[in-house]
PDB file of C-alpha atoms in Angstrom:
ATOM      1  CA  UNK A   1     116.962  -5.360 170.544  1.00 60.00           C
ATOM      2  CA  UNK A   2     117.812  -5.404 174.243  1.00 66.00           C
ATOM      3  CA  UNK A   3     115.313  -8.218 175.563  1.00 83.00           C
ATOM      4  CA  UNK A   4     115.868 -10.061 172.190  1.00 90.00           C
ATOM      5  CA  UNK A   5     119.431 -10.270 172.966  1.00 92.00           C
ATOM      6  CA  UNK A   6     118.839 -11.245 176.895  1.00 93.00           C
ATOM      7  CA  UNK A   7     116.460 -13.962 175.338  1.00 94.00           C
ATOM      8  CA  UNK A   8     119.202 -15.410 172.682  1.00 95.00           C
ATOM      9  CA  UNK A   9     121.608 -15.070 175.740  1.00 96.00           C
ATOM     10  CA  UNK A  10     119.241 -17.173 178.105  1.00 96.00           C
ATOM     11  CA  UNK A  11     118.960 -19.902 175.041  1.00 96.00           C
ATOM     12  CA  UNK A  12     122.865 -20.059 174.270  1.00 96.00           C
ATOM     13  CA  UNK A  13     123.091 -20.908 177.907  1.00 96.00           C
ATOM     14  CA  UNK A  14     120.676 -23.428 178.414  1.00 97.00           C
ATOM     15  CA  UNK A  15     122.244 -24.981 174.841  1.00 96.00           C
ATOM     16  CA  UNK A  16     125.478 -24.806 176.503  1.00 96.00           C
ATOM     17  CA  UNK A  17     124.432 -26.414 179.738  1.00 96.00           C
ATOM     18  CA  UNK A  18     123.207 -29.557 177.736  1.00 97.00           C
ATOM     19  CA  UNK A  19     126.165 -29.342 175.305  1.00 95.00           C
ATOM     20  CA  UNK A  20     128.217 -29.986 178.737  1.00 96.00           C
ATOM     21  CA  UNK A  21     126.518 -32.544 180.322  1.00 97.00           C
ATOM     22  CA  UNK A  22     126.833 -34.637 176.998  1.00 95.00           C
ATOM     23  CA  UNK A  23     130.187 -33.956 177.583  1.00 93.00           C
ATOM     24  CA  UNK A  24     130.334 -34.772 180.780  1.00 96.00           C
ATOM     25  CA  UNK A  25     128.393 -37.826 180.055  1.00 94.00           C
ATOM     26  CA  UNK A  26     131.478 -38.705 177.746  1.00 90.00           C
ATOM     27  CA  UNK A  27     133.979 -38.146 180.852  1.00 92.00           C
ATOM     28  CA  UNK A  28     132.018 -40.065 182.995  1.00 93.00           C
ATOM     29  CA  UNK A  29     131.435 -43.210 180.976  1.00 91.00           C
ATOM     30  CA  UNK A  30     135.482 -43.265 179.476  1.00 84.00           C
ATOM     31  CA  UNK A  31     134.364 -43.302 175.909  1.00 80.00           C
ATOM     32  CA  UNK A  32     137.618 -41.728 175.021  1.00 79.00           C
ATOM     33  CA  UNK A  33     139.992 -44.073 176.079  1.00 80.00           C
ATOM     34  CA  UNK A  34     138.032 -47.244 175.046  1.00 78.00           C
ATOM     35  CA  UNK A  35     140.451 -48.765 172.753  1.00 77.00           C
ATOM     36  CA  UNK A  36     143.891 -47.818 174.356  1.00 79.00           C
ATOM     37  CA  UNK A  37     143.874 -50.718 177.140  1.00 79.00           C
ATOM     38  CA  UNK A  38     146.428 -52.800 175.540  1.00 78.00           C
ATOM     39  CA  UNK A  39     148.302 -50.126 174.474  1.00 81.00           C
ATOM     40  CA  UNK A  40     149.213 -47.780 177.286  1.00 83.00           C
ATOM     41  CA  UNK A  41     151.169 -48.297 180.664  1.00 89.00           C
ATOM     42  CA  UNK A  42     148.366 -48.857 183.333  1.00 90.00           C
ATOM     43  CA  UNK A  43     149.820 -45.667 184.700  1.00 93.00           C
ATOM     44  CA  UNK A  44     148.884 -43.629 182.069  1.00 89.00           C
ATOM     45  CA  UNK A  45     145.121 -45.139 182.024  1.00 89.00           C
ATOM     46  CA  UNK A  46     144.654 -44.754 185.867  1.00 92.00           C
ATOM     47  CA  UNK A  47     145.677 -41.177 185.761  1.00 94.00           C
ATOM     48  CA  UNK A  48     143.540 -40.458 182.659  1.00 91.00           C
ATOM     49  CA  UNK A  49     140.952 -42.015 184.241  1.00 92.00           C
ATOM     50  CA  UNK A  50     141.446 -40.071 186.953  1.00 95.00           C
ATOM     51  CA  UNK A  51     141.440 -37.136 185.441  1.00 95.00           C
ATOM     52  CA  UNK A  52     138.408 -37.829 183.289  1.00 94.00           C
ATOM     53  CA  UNK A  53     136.291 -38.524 186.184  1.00 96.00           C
ATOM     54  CA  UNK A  54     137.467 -34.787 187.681  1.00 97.00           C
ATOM     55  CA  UNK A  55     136.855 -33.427 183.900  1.00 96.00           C
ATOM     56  CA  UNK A  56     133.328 -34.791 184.227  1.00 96.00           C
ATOM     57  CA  UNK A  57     132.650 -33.517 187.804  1.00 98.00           C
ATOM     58  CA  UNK A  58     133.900 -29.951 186.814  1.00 97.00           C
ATOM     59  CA  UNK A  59     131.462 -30.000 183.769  1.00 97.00           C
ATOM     60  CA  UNK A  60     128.048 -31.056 185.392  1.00 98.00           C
ATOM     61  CA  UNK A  61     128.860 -28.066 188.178  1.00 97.00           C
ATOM     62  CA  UNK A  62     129.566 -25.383 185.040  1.00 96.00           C
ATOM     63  CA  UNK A  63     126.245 -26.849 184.051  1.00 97.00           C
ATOM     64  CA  UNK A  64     124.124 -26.223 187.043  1.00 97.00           C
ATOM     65  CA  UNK A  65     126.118 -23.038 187.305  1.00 96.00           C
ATOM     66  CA  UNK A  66     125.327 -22.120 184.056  1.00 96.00           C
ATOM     67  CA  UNK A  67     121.560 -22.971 184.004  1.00 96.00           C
ATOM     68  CA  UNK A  68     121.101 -20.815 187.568  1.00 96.00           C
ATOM     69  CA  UNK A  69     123.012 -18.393 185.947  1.00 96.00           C
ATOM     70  CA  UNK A  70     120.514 -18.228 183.072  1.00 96.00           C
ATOM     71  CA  UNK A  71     117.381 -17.597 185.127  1.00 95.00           C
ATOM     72  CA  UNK A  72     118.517 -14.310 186.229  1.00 94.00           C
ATOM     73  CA  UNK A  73     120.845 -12.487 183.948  1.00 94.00           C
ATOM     74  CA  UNK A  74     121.289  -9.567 185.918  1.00 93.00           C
ATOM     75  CA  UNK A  75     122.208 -10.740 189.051  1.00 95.00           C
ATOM     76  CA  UNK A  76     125.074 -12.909 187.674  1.00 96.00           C
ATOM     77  CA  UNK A  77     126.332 -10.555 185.379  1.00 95.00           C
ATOM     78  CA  UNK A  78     129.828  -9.680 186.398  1.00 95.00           C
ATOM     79  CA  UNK A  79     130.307 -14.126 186.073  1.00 96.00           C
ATOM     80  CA  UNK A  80     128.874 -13.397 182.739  1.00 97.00           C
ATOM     81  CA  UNK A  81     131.590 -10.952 181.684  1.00 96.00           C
ATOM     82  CA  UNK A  82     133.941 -13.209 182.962  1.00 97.00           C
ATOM     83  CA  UNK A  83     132.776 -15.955 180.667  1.00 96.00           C
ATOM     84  CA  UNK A  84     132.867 -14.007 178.516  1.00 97.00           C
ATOM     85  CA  UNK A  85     135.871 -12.717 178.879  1.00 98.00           C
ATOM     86  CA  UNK A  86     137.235 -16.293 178.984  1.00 97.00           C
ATOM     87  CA  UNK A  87     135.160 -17.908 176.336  1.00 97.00           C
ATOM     88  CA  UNK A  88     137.090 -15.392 174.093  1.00 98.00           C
ATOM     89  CA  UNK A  89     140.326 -16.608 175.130  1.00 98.00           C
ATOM     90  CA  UNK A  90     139.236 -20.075 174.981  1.00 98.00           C
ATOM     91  CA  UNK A  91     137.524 -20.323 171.705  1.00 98.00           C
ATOM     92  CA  UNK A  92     140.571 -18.632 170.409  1.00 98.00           C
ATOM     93  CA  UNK A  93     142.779 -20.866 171.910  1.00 98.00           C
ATOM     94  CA  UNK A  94     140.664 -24.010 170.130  1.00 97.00           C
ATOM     95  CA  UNK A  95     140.786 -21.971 166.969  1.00 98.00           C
ATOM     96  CA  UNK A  96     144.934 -22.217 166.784  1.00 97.00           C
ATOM     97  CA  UNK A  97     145.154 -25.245 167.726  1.00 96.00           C
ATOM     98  CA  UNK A  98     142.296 -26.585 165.300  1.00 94.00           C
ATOM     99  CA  UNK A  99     144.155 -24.812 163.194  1.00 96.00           C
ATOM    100  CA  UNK A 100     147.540 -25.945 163.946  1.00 96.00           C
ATOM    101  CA  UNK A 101     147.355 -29.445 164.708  1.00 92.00           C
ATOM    102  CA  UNK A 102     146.439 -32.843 162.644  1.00 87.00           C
ATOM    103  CA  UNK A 103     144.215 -34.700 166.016  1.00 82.00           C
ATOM    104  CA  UNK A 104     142.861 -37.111 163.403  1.00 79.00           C
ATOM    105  CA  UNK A 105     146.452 -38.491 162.269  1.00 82.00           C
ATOM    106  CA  UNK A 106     147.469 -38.111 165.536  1.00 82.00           C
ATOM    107  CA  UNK A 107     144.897 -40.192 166.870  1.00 78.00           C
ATOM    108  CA  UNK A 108     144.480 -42.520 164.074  1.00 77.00           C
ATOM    109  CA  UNK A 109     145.392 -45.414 165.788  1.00 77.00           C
ATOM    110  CA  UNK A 110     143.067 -44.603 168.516  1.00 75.00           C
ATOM    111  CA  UNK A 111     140.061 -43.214 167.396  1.00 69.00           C
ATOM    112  CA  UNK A 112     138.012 -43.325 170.654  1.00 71.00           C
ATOM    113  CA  UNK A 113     140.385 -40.579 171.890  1.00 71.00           C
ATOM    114  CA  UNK A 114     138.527 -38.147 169.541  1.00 69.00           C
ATOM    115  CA  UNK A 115     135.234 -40.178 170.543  1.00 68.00           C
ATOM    116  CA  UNK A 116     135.143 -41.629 166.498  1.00 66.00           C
ATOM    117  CA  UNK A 117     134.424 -37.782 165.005  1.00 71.00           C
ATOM    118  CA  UNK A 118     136.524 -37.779 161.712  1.00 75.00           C
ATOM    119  CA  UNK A 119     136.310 -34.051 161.321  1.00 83.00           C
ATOM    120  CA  UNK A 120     137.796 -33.873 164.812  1.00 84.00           C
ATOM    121  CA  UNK A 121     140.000 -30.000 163.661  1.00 88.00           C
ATOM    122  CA  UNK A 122     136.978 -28.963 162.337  1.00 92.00           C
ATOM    123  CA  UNK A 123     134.968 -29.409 165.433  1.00 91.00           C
ATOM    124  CA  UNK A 124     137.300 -27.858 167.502  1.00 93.00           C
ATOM    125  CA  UNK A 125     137.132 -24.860 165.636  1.00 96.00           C
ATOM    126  CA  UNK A 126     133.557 -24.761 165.544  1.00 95.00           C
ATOM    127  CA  UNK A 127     133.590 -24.983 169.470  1.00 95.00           C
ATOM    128  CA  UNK A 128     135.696 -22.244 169.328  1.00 97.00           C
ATOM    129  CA  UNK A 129     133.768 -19.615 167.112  1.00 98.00           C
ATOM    130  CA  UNK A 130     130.580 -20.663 169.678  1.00 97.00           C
ATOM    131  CA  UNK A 131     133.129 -19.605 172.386  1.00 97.00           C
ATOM    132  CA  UNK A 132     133.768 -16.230 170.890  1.00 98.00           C
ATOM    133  CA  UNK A 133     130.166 -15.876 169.481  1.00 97.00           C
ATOM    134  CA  UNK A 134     128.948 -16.020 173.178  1.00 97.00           C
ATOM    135  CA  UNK A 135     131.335 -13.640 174.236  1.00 97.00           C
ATOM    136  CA  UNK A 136     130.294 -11.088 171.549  1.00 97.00           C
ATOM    137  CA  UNK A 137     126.549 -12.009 172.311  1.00 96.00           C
ATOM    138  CA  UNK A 138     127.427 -10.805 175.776  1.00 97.00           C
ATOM    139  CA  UNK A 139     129.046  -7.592 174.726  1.00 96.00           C
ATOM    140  CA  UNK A 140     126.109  -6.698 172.893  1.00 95.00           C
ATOM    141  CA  UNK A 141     123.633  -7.832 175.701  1.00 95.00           C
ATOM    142  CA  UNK A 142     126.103  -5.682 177.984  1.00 94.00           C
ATOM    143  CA  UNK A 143     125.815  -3.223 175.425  1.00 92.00           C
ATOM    144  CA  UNK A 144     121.843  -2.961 175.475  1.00 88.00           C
ATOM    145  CA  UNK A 145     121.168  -3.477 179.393  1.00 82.00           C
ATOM    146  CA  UNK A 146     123.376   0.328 179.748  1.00 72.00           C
TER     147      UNK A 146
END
């Protein structure tokens, strides 16, 4: 099971690495706050710019991190635990709050904050099981490299 689980480790990685540059893609381009011009105070739309242009910078360097990360498991693997170790408190984190808040009525009015996705919970919660799936794929690749 060992280099099976190093190989579905390697794959969830590269998957991830796209999944954030899409994302990133998203930051970069201010598909999120396309119908809030005429609504907000020009404050609030610079600094969310702002912010979304950092947002999309931090997410295409966690990609190229995680696709040199990828190519040599071993060397990188006390940043893996640490992923890991945060990807469980992450995807738990998007789990309660999918859980615990209504994003589509709250952004009902402006659906390009939630980038037009009406199942917007759901897909937070979804991000968050892949969260804590990777970090239990790690345990058990930590698990088989002893």
């Amino acid at each position: 099971m060992g280099k099976s689980t190093e190989k579905l480790l390697r794959l969830c990685l590269i998957l991830w690495c796209f999944y954030l540059l899409f994302e990133a893609t998203l930051y970069f381009f201010s598909f999120r706050l396309g119908n809030i011009q005429d609504v907000w105070p020009t404050s609030a739309i610079v600094y969310s710019r702002l912010l979304e242009k950092i947002l999309g910078s931090l997410f295409v360097l966690i990609a190229v991190m995680t696709y040199f990360v990828q190519k040599d498991l071993n060397k990188y693997k006390t940043f893996i635990k640490v992923s890991a170790i945060w990807s469980l408190f992450h995807g738990s984190l998007l789990i309660f709050l999918g859980l615990t808040q209504n994003y589509v009525a709250t952004f009902l009015k402006y659906p390009s904050l939630y980038v037009w996705f009406p199942f917007y919970n759901q897909y937070v919660i979804l991000e968050g099981i892949v969260l804590i799936g990777y970090s239990v794929l790690v345990y058990l690749w930590l698990k088989d490299s002893k």
